[in-house]
Coordinates of N, CA and C in Angstrom, one line a residue:
M27 N -7.6 -29.5 -12.9 CA -6.2 -29.6 -12.5 C -6.0 -29.1 -11.1
P28 N -5.3 -29.8 -10.2 CA -5.1 -29.4 -8.8 C -4.3 -28.1 -8.8
I29 N -4.6 -27.2 -7.8 CA -3.9 -26.0 -7.7 C -2.6 -26.2 -6.9
K30 N -1.5 -25.8 -7.4 CA -0.2 -26.0 -6.8 C 0.1 -24.7 -5.9
L31 N 0.1 -24.9 -4.6 CA 0.3 -23.8 -3.7 C 1.8 -23.5 -3.5
L32 N 2.2 -22.3 -3.3 CA 3.5 -21.9 -3.0 C 3.9 -22.3 -1.6
P33 N 5.1 -22.4 -1.2 CA 5.5 -22.8 0.2 C 4.8 -21.9 1.2
A34 N 4.8 -20.6 1.1 CA 4.2 -19.7 2.1 C 2.7 -19.9 2.1
Q35 N 2.1 -20.2 1.0 CA 0.6 -20.4 0.9 C 0.3 -21.7 1.7
K36 N 1.1 -22.7 1.5 CA 0.9 -24.0 2.3 C 1.1 -23.7 3.8
E37 N 2.0 -22.8 4.1 CA 2.3 -22.5 5.6 C 1.0 -21.9 6.2
L38 N 0.3 -21.1 5.5 CA -0.9 -20.5 6.0 C -1.9 -21.6 6.4
F39 N -2.0 -22.6 5.6 CA -3.0 -23.7 5.9 C -2.5 -24.6 7.1
R40 N -1.2 -24.5 7.4 CA -0.7 -25.4 8.5 C -0.8 -24.7 9.9
I41 N -1.2 -23.4 9.9 CA -1.2 -22.6 11.2 C -2.3 -23.1 12.1
N42 N -2.0 -23.3 13.3 CA -3.0 -23.6 14.4 C -3.3 -22.4 15.1
P43 N -4.5 -21.8 14.9 CA -4.9 -20.5 15.5 C -4.9 -20.6 17.1
Q44 N -5.0 -21.8 17.6 CA -5.1 -21.9 19.1 C -3.7 -21.7 19.7
E45 N -2.6 -21.8 18.8 CA -1.3 -21.5 19.3 C -0.9 -20.1 19.0
Q46 N -1.4 -19.5 17.9 CA -1.1 -18.1 17.6 C -2.3 -17.6 16.7
S47 N -3.1 -16.7 17.2 CA -4.3 -16.3 16.5 C -4.0 -15.1 15.6
L48 N -2.9 -14.4 15.8 CA -2.6 -13.2 14.9 C -1.5 -13.6 14.0
I49 N -1.8 -13.5 12.7 CA -0.9 -13.9 11.6 C -0.6 -12.7 10.7
V50 N 0.6 -12.4 10.4 CA 1.0 -11.3 9.5 C 1.7 -12.0 8.3
G51 N 1.1 -11.9 7.1 CA 1.7 -12.3 5.9 C 2.2 -11.2 5.1
Y52 N 3.5 -11.1 4.9 CA 4.1 -10.0 4.1 C 5.1 -10.5 3.2
G53 N 5.5 -9.7 2.2 CA 6.5 -10.0 1.2 C 6.4 -9.0 0.1
G54 N 7.1 -9.3 -1.0 CA 7.1 -8.4 -2.2 C 5.8 -8.4 -2.9
T55 N 5.6 -7.5 -3.8 CA 4.4 -7.4 -4.6 C 4.3 -8.6 -5.5
R56 N 3.1 -9.0 -5.8 CA 2.9 -10.2 -6.7 C 3.6 -11.4 -6.2
S57 N 3.7 -11.6 -4.8 CA 4.4 -12.8 -4.3 C 3.4 -13.9 -3.9
G58 N 2.1 -13.7 -4.1 CA 1.2 -14.8 -3.8 C 0.5 -14.6 -2.5
K59 N 0.6 -13.5 -1.8 CA 0.0 -13.3 -0.5 C -1.6 -13.3 -0.7
T60 N -2.1 -12.5 -1.7 CA -3.5 -12.4 -1.8 C -4.2 -13.7 -2.2
F61 N -3.6 -14.4 -3.2 CA -4.1 -15.6 -3.6 C -4.2 -16.6 -2.5
G62 N -3.1 -16.8 -1.7 CA -3.1 -17.7 -0.6 C -4.1 -17.4 0.5
S63 N -4.2 -16.1 0.8 CA -5.1 -15.6 1.8 C -6.5 -15.8 1.4
A64 N -6.8 -15.5 0.1 CA -8.2 -15.7 -0.4 C -8.6 -17.2 -0.4
R65 N -7.6 -18.0 -0.7 CA -7.9 -19.5 -0.7 C -8.2 -20.0 0.7
L66 N -7.4 -19.5 1.7 CA -7.7 -19.9 3.1 C -9.0 -19.3 3.6
T67 N -9.3 -18.1 3.2 CA -10.6 -17.5 3.6 C -11.8 -18.2 3.0
A68 N -11.7 -18.6 1.8 CA -12.8 -19.4 1.2 C -12.9 -20.8 1.8
Y69 N -11.8 -21.4 2.1 CA -11.8 -22.7 2.7 C -12.5 -22.7 4.1
C70 N -12.1 -21.7 4.9 CA -12.7 -21.6 6.3 C -14.2 -21.4 6.2
G71 N -14.6 -20.6 5.2 CA -16.0 -20.3 5.1 C -16.9 -21.5 4.8
Y72 N -16.4 -22.3 3.8 CA -17.3 -23.4 3.4 C -17.1 -24.7 4.3
K73 N -16.0 -24.7 5.1 CA -15.8 -25.8 6.0 C -16.4 -25.6 7.4
I74 N -16.7 -24.3 7.7 CA -17.2 -24.0 9.1 C -18.6 -23.3 8.9
P75 N -19.7 -24.1 9.1 CA -21.0 -23.5 8.9 C -21.2 -22.4 9.9
G76 N -21.9 -21.3 9.5 CA -22.3 -20.2 10.4 C -21.1 -19.3 10.8
M77 N -20.0 -19.4 10.1 CA -18.8 -18.6 10.5 C -19.1 -17.1 10.0
E78 N -18.8 -16.2 10.9 CA -18.9 -14.8 10.6 C -17.5 -14.2 10.4
S79 N -17.3 -13.6 9.2 CA -15.9 -13.1 8.9 C -16.0 -11.6 8.6
L80 N -14.9 -11.0 8.9 CA -14.7 -9.6 8.5 C -13.5 -9.5 7.6
L81 N -13.7 -9.0 6.3 CA -12.7 -8.9 5.3 C -12.6 -7.4 5.0
G82 N -11.4 -6.9 4.9 CA -11.3 -5.4 4.6 C -10.0 -5.0 4.0
A83 N -10.0 -3.8 3.5 CA -8.8 -3.1 3.0 C -8.9 -1.6 3.3
A84 N -8.0 -0.8 2.9 CA -8.0 0.6 3.2 C -9.3 1.3 2.9
S85 N -9.9 1.0 1.7 CA -11.1 1.5 1.3 C -12.0 0.4 0.8
L86 N -13.3 0.7 0.7 CA -14.2 -0.3 0.2 C -13.9 -0.6 -1.3
D87 N -13.5 0.4 -2.1 CA -13.1 0.1 -3.5 C -11.9 -0.8 -3.5
Q88 N -10.9 -0.6 -2.7 CA -9.8 -1.4 -2.7 C -10.1 -2.8 -2.2
A89 N -11.0 -2.9 -1.2 CA -11.5 -4.2 -0.7 C -12.2 -5.0 -1.9
D90 N -13.0 -4.2 -2.7 CA -13.7 -4.8 -3.8 C -12.7 -5.5 -4.7
N91 N -11.5 -4.8 -5.0 CA -10.6 -5.3 -6.0 C -9.5 -6.3 -5.4
T92 N -9.6 -6.5 -4.1 CA -8.6 -7.4 -3.5 C -9.3 -8.6 -2.8
V93 N -9.7 -8.3 -1.6 CA -10.3 -9.4 -0.7 C -11.6 -9.9 -1.3
L94 N -12.5 -9.0 -1.7 CA -13.7 -9.5 -2.3 C -13.6 -10.3 -3.6
L95 N -12.8 -9.7 -4.5 CA -12.6 -10.3 -5.8 C -11.9 -11.6 -5.7
Q96 N -10.9 -11.7 -4.9 CA -10.1 -12.9 -4.8 C -10.9 -14.0 -4.1
T97 N -11.6 -13.6 -3.1 CA -12.4 -14.6 -2.3 C -13.5 -15.2 -3.2
R98 N -14.1 -14.3 -3.9 CA -15.2 -14.7 -4.9 C -14.6 -15.7 -5.9
Q99 N -13.4 -15.4 -6.4 CA -12.8 -16.3 -7.4 C -12.5 -17.7 -6.8
Q100 N -12.0 -17.7 -5.6 CA -11.7 -19.0 -5.0 C -13.0 -19.8 -4.7
L101 N -14.1 -19.1 -4.3 CA -15.4 -19.8 -4.2 C -15.8 -20.4 -5.5
D102 N -15.7 -19.6 -6.6 CA -16.1 -20.1 -7.9 C -15.2 -21.3 -8.3
L103 N -13.9 -21.3 -8.0 CA -13.1 -22.4 -8.4 C -13.5 -23.7 -7.7
E104 N -14.0 -23.6 -6.5 CA -14.5 -24.8 -5.8 C -15.9 -25.1 -6.0
G105 N -16.6 -24.3 -6.8 CA -18.0 -24.5 -7.1 C -18.9 -24.3 -5.9
I106 N -18.5 -23.3 -5.1 CA -19.3 -23.1 -3.8 C -20.4 -22.0 -4.2
E107 N -21.6 -22.3 -3.8 CA -22.7 -21.3 -4.1 C -22.7 -20.2 -3.0
F108 N -23.0 -19.0 -3.5 CA -23.0 -17.9 -2.6 C -23.9 -16.8 -3.1
T109 N -24.4 -15.9 -2.3 CA -25.1 -14.7 -2.7 C -24.3 -13.5 -2.2
E110 N -24.5 -12.4 -2.9 CA -23.8 -11.2 -2.6 C -24.7 -10.0 -2.5
R111 N -24.5 -9.2 -1.5 CA -25.4 -8.0 -1.4 C -24.6 -6.8 -0.8
A112 N -25.0 -5.6 -1.1 CA -24.4 -4.4 -0.6 C -25.4 -3.6 0.3
K113 N -24.9 -3.1 1.4 CA -25.8 -2.4 2.3 C -25.0 -1.4 3.2
R114 N -25.4 -0.1 3.2 CA -24.8 0.9 4.1 C -23.3 0.9 4.1
G115 N -22.7 1.1 2.9 CA -21.3 1.2 2.8 C -20.4 0.0 3.0
K116 N -21.1 -1.2 3.0 CA -20.3 -2.4 3.1 C -21.0 -3.5 2.2
K117 N -20.2 -4.5 1.9 CA -20.8 -5.6 1.1 C -20.7 -6.9 1.9
Q118 N -21.5 -7.8 1.5 CA -21.6 -9.1 2.3 C -21.8 -10.3 1.3
I119 N -21.1 -11.3 1.6 CA -21.2 -12.6 0.9 C -21.8 -13.6 1.9
Q120 N -22.8 -14.4 1.5 CA -23.3 -15.4 2.3 C -23.3 -16.7 1.5
L121 N -22.7 -17.8 2.2 CA -22.6 -19.1 1.6 C -23.8 -19.9 1.9
F122 N -23.9 -21.1 1.2 CA -25.0 -22.0 1.4 C -25.1 -22.5 2.8
N123 N -24.0 -22.5 3.6 CA -24.1 -23.0 4.9 C -24.2 -21.9 6.0
N124 N -24.7 -20.7 5.6 CA -24.9 -19.6 6.4 C -23.6 -18.9 6.9
S125 N -22.5 -19.3 6.4 CA -21.3 -18.5 6.7 C -21.3 -17.2 6.0
E126 N -20.8 -16.1 6.6 CA -20.9 -14.8 6.0 C -19.5 -14.1 6.0
Y127 N -19.3 -13.4 4.9 CA -18.1 -12.5 4.8 C -18.6 -11.1 4.8
N128 N -18.2 -10.3 5.7 CA -18.6 -8.8 5.7 C -17.4 -8.1 5.2
I129 N -17.6 -7.3 4.1 CA -16.5 -6.7 3.4 C -16.6 -5.2 3.7
V130 N -15.5 -4.6 4.2 CA -15.5 -3.2 4.6 C -14.2 -2.5 4.2
G131 N -14.3 -1.1 4.1 CA -13.1 -0.3 4.0 C -12.9 0.4 5.3
Y132 N -11.7 0.4 5.9 CA -11.6 1.0 7.2 C -11.2 2.5 7.2
N133 N -11.2 3.1 6.0 CA -10.9 4.5 5.9 C -12.1 5.4 6.4
N134 N -13.3 4.8 6.4 CA -14.4 5.5 6.9 C -14.9 5.0 8.3
Q135 N -13.9 4.4 9.0 CA -14.2 3.9 10.3 C -15.2 2.8 10.3
A136 N -15.4 2.1 9.2 CA -16.4 1.0 9.1 C -16.1 -0.1 10.1
L137 N -14.9 -0.3 10.5 CA -14.6 -1.3 11.5 C -15.3 -1.1 12.8
F138 N -15.5 0.2 13.1 CA -16.1 0.6 14.4 C -17.6 0.7 14.3
K139 N -18.2 0.4 13.1 CA -19.6 0.4 12.9 C -20.2 -1.0 13.0
Q140 N -19.4 -1.9 13.3 CA -19.9 -3.3 13.4 C -20.3 -3.6 14.9
K141 N -21.0 -2.6 15.5 CA -21.4 -2.7 16.9 C -22.2 -4.0 17.2
G142 N -21.8 -4.7 18.2 CA -22.5 -5.9 18.6 C -22.1 -7.1 17.8
R143 N -21.2 -7.0 16.8 CA -20.9 -8.1 15.9 C -19.7 -8.9 16.5
A144 N -19.7 -10.2 16.4 CA -18.6 -11.0 16.8 C -18.1 -11.8 15.6
F145 N -16.8 -11.9 15.4 CA -16.3 -12.5 14.3 C -15.4 -13.7 14.7
G146 N -15.4 -14.7 13.8 CA -14.6 -15.9 14.0 C -13.4 -16.0 13.1
Y147 N -13.4 -15.1 12.1 CA -12.2 -15.0 11.2 C -12.2 -13.6 10.6
V148 N -10.9 -13.1 10.5 CA -10.7 -11.8 9.9 C -9.5 -11.8 8.9
W149 N -9.7 -11.2 7.8 CA -8.6 -11.0 6.8 C -8.6 -9.5 6.5
I150 N -7.5 -8.8 6.8 CA -7.3 -7.4 6.4 C -6.1 -7.3 5.5
D151 N -6.4 -6.8 4.3 CA -5.3 -6.5 3.4 C -4.9 -5.1 3.5
E152 N -3.6 -4.8 3.1 CA -3.1 -3.4 3.3 C -3.1 -3.0 4.7
C153 N -2.7 -3.9 5.6 CA -2.9 -3.7 7.0 C -1.9 -2.6 7.5
T154 N -0.9 -2.2 6.8 CA -0.1 -1.2 7.2 C -0.8 0.2 7.3
K155 N -1.9 0.3 6.6 CA -2.7 1.5 6.7 C -3.6 1.6 8.0
M156 N -3.6 0.5 8.7 CA -4.4 0.5 10.0 C -3.7 1.2 11.1
T157 N -4.4 1.4 12.2 CA -3.7 1.9 13.4 C -3.7 0.8 14.4
P158 N -2.9 0.9 15.4 CA -3.0 0.0 16.5 C -4.3 -0.1 17.2
E159 N -5.1 1.0 17.2 CA -6.4 1.0 17.8 C -7.4 0.2 16.9
D160 N -7.2 0.2 15.6 CA -8.0 -0.6 14.7 C -7.8 -2.1 15.0
L161 N -6.5 -2.5 15.2 CA -6.3 -3.9 15.5 C -6.9 -4.3 16.8
G162 N -6.7 -3.4 17.8 CA -7.3 -3.6 19.1 C -8.8 -3.8 19.1
E163 N -9.5 -3.0 18.2 CA -10.9 -3.1 18.0 C -11.3 -4.5 17.5
I164 N -10.5 -4.9 16.5 CA -10.8 -6.2 15.9 C -10.6 -7.4 16.9
Q165 N -9.5 -7.3 17.6 CA -9.2 -8.3 18.6 C -10.3 -8.5 19.7
G166 N -10.9 -7.3 19.9 CA -12.0 -7.4 20.9 C -13.3 -8.0 20.4
R167 N -13.4 -8.2 19.1 CA -14.6 -8.8 18.5 C -14.4 -10.3 18.2
M168 N -13.3 -10.9 18.5 CA -13.0 -12.3 18.1 C -13.6 -13.3 19.1
S169 N -15.0 -13.3 19.1 CA -15.6 -14.3 19.9 C -16.7 -15.1 19.2
G170 N -16.7 -14.9 17.8 CA -17.7 -15.6 17.0 C -17.3 -17.0 16.6
V171 N -18.2 -17.6 15.8 CA -17.9 -19.0 15.3 C -16.8 -18.9 14.3
G172 N -15.9 -19.8 14.4 CA -14.8 -19.8 13.5 C -13.5 -20.2 14.2
P173 N -12.3 -20.2 13.4 CA -11.1 -20.6 14.0 C -10.4 -19.5 14.9
G174 N -11.0 -18.3 15.0 CA -10.5 -17.3 15.8 C -9.2 -16.7 15.3
M175 N -9.1 -16.6 14.0 CA -7.8 -16.2 13.3 C -8.0 -14.8 12.8
I176 N -6.9 -14.0 13.0 CA -6.8 -12.7 12.4 C -5.6 -12.7 11.4
L177 N -5.9 -12.6 10.1 CA -4.9 -12.6 9.1 C -4.7 -11.2 8.6
L178 N -3.5 -10.7 8.7 CA -3.1 -9.4 8.2 C -2.1 -9.5 7.1
T179 N -2.4 -8.9 5.9 CA -1.4 -9.0 4.8 C -1.0 -7.7 4.3
C180 N 0.2 -7.6 3.8 CA 0.7 -6.3 3.3 C 2.0 -6.4 2.6
N181 N 2.4 -5.3 1.9 CA 3.8 -5.1 1.5 C 4.5 -4.4 2.6
P182 N 5.7 -4.6 2.9 CA 6.4 -3.9 4.0 C 6.5 -2.4 3.8
E183 N 6.6 -1.7 4.9 CA 6.9 -0.3 4.9 C 8.2 -0.1 5.6
G184 N 8.4 1.0 6.3 CA 9.7 1.2 7.0 C 9.8 0.5 8.3
P185 N 11.0 0.3 8.9 CA 11.2 -0.4 10.1 C 10.6 0.2 11.3
A186 N 10.2 1.5 11.2 CA 9.6 2.2 12.4 C 8.1 2.0 12.4
H187 N 7.6 1.3 11.5 CA 6.1 1.1 11.5 C 5.7 0.3 12.7
W188 N 4.6 0.7 13.3 CA 4.2 0.0 14.5 C 4.0 -1.5 14.4
L189 N 3.5 -2.0 13.2 CA 3.3 -3.4 13.1 C 4.6 -4.2 13.1
Y190 N 5.6 -3.6 12.5 CA 6.9 -4.3 12.5 C 7.6 -4.2 13.8
K191 N 7.5 -3.0 14.4 CA 8.3 -2.7 15.6 C 7.6 -3.4 16.8
D192 N 6.3 -3.4 16.9 CA 5.6 -3.8 18.1 C 5.1 -5.3 18.0
Y193 N 5.0 -5.8 16.8 CA 4.4 -7.2 16.7 C 5.4 -8.1 16.0
I194 N 5.9 -7.8 14.8 CA 6.7 -8.7 14.1 C 8.1 -8.9 14.8
K195 N 8.7 -7.8 15.1 CA 10.0 -7.8 15.7 C 10.0 -8.4 17.1
T196 N 8.9 -8.3 17.8 CA 8.8 -8.8 19.2 C 8.2 -10.2 19.3
G197 N 7.8 -10.8 18.2 CA 7.3 -12.1 18.2 C 5.8 -12.2 18.7
R198 N 5.1 -11.1 18.7 CA 3.7 -11.1 19.1 C 2.7 -11.6 18.1
C199 N 3.2 -12.1 17.0 CA 2.4 -12.6 15.9 C 3.1 -13.7 15.2
K200 N 2.4 -14.5 14.5 CA 3.0 -15.5 13.6 C 3.3 -14.9 12.3
V201 N 4.5 -14.9 11.8 CA 4.9 -14.3 10.5 C 5.0 -15.3 9.4
V202 N 4.4 -15.0 8.3 CA 4.5 -15.9 7.1 C 5.1 -15.0 6.0
F203 N 6.3 -15.3 5.6 CA 7.0 -14.5 4.6 C 6.8 -15.0 3.2
F204 N 6.5 -14.1 2.2 CA 6.2 -14.5 0.8 C 7.3 -14.0 -0.1
P205 N 8.3 -14.8 -0.5 CA 9.3 -14.3 -1.4 C 8.7 -14.2 -2.8
I206 N 9.0 -13.1 -3.5 CA 8.5 -12.9 -4.8 C 9.1 -14.0 -5.8
Q207 N 10.3 -14.4 -5.5 CA 11.0 -15.4 -6.3 C 10.2 -16.7 -6.4
D208 N 9.5 -17.0 -5.3 CA 8.8 -18.3 -5.3 C 7.6 -18.3 -6.3
N209 N 7.2 -17.1 -6.6 CA 6.0 -16.9 -7.6 C 6.5 -16.5 -9.0
A210 N 7.8 -16.6 -9.2 CA 8.3 -16.2 -10.5 C 7.7 -16.9 -11.7
D211 N 7.4 -18.2 -11.5 CA 6.8 -19.0 -12.7 C 5.4 -18.5 -13.1
N212 N 4.8 -17.7 -12.2 CA 3.4 -17.2 -12.5 C 3.4 -15.8 -12.9
L213 N 4.6 -15.2 -13.1 CA 4.8 -13.8 -13.5 C 5.5 -13.7 -14.9
P214 N 5.3 -12.6 -15.6 CA 6.0 -12.4 -16.9 C 7.5 -12.5 -16.6
S215 N 8.3 -13.0 -17.5 CA 9.7 -13.3 -17.3 C 10.5 -12.0 -17.0
D216 N 10.0 -10.9 -17.5 CA 10.7 -9.6 -17.2 C 10.2 -8.8 -16.0
Y217 N 9.2 -9.4 -15.3 CA 8.5 -8.6 -14.3 C 9.5 -8.3 -13.1
I218 N 10.2 -9.2 -12.6 CA 11.1 -9.0 -11.5 C 12.3 -8.1 -11.9
P219 N 13.0 -8.4 -13.0 CA 14.1 -7.5 -13.5 C 13.6 -6.1 -13.7
N220 N 12.4 -5.9 -14.3 CA 11.9 -4.5 -14.5 C 11.6 -3.8 -13.2
L221 N 11.0 -4.6 -12.2 CA 10.7 -4.0 -10.9 C 12.0 -3.5 -10.3
K222 N 13.0 -4.3 -10.3 CA 14.3 -3.8 -9.7 C 14.9 -2.6 -10.5
K223 N 14.8 -2.7 -11.8 CA 15.4 -1.6 -12.6 C 14.7 -0.3 -12.4
N224 N 13.3 -0.3 -12.3 CA 12.5 0.9 -12.3 C 12.1 1.4 -10.9
S225 N 12.5 0.7 -9.9 CA 12.2 1.1 -8.5 C 13.3 1.8 -7.8
P226 N 13.0 2.9 -7.0 CA 14.1 3.4 -6.1 C 14.5 2.3 -5.2
W227 N 15.8 2.4 -4.8 CA 16.4 1.2 -4.1 C 15.6 0.8 -2.9
F228 N 15.1 1.7 -2.1 CA 14.3 1.3 -0.9 C 13.0 0.6 -1.3
M229 N 12.4 1.0 -2.4 CA 11.2 0.4 -2.9 C 11.5 -1.0 -3.4
W230 N 12.6 -1.2 -4.0 CA 13.0 -2.5 -4.5 C 13.2 -3.5 -3.2
L231 N 13.8 -2.9 -2.2 CA 14.0 -3.7 -1.0 C 12.6 -4.1 -0.4
R232 N 11.6 -3.2 -0.5 CA 10.3 -3.5 0.1 C 9.5 -4.4 -0.9
L233 N 9.3 -3.9 -2.1 CA 8.4 -4.6 -3.1 C 9.1 -5.8 -3.7
G234 N 10.4 -5.8 -3.8 CA 11.1 -6.9 -4.5 C 11.5 -8.0 -3.5
L235 N 12.2 -7.5 -2.4 CA 12.8 -8.4 -1.5 C 12.0 -8.6 -0.2
G236 N 10.9 -7.8 -0.1 CA 10.0 -8.0 1.1 C 10.6 -7.6 2.4
Q237 N 11.5 -6.6 2.4 CA 12.1 -6.1 3.6 C 11.5 -4.8 4.1
W238 N 11.5 -4.7 5.5 CA 11.0 -3.5 6.1 C 12.1 -2.5 6.1
A239 N 12.3 -1.9 4.9 CA 13.5 -1.0 4.7 C 13.2 0.5 4.9
A240 N 14.1 1.2 5.4 CA 14.0 2.6 5.6 C 14.1 3.3 4.2
A241 N 13.5 4.5 4.1 CA 13.5 5.2 2.8 C 14.7 6.0 2.7
E242 N 15.9 5.3 2.6 CA 17.1 6.1 2.5 C 17.2 6.8 1.2
G243 N 16.6 6.3 0.2 CA 16.7 6.9 -1.1 C 15.5 7.7 -1.5
A244 N 14.8 8.3 -0.6 CA 13.6 9.0 -1.0 C 13.9 10.2 -1.8
I245 N 15.0 10.9 -1.5 CA 15.4 12.1 -2.3 C 16.4 11.6 -3.4
F246 N 17.4 10.8 -3.0 CA 18.4 10.3 -3.9 C 18.1 8.8 -4.1
P247 N 17.3 8.4 -5.1 CA 16.8 7.0 -5.1 C 17.9 5.9 -5.1
N248 N 19.1 6.2 -5.6 CA 20.1 5.2 -5.7 C 21.1 5.2 -4.5
F249 N 20.8 6.0 -3.5 CA 21.7 6.1 -2.4 C 21.5 4.8 -1.5
R250 N 22.7 4.3 -1.2 CA 22.7 3.1 -0.3 C 23.8 3.3 0.7
T251 N 23.4 3.1 2.0 CA 24.4 3.4 3.1 C 25.6 2.5 2.9
E252 N 25.5 1.2 2.5 CA 26.6 0.3 2.4 C 27.6 0.8 1.4
N253 N 27.2 1.6 0.4 CA 28.1 2.0 -0.6 C 28.7 3.4 -0.4
C254 N 27.9 4.2 0.4 CA 28.2 5.6 0.5 C 28.8 6.1 1.8
M255 N 28.8 5.2 2.8 CA 29.4 5.6 4.1 C 30.8 5.3 4.2
V256 N 31.6 6.2 4.8 CA 33.1 6.0 4.9 C 33.4 5.9 6.4
N257 N 34.2 4.8 6.7 CA 34.6 4.6 8.1 C 35.9 5.5 8.4
H258 N 35.9 6.1 9.5 CA 37.0 7.0 9.9 C 37.8 6.3 11.1

């Protein structure tokens, strides 16, 4: 059965990296970001022989459970042969066509241990845990075989976050927004209502609506400025 992609997942495949090489995909939790990114990652790997890729998350364990797991599943879905090995705090997948995925966690500065390596494709999940210096290090390595694309995915944080303030808001990246409602058919029927009911308001704005919302309700979870402020 053909896989039906969500609108934002289709948008990922339509991006021309020569026009914009830095892509930020964000939205609510369970909105299809990881699935779409993993499918694009697998597609680039088996379509571009010899491509060297860097895949990462905040820690190697988290990378195992997100970028590695999902990419492996997409390769399996397409019947693509690959081998997997672990070495010195990182993991690697190699395809039949000599394309490689190097999987790292950047909490141990693994990004900076890739000395002399050039990459043609990068996917970093949980990118809000990165620093601007991490991103600069990655951008300096984008001279390898591949589309030259850096894909960053995340759930939003506050509007003062450097990624939102310096890149998304200023147009320095291509933004792909993933609404959770678009993925509702693939979720339990009570998932979205329960997420809204059980989350502090600012977390619902971030994880439900995919907004870069300030933590107005960190102490009083139901506080909303639009309801509580009085004009004089």
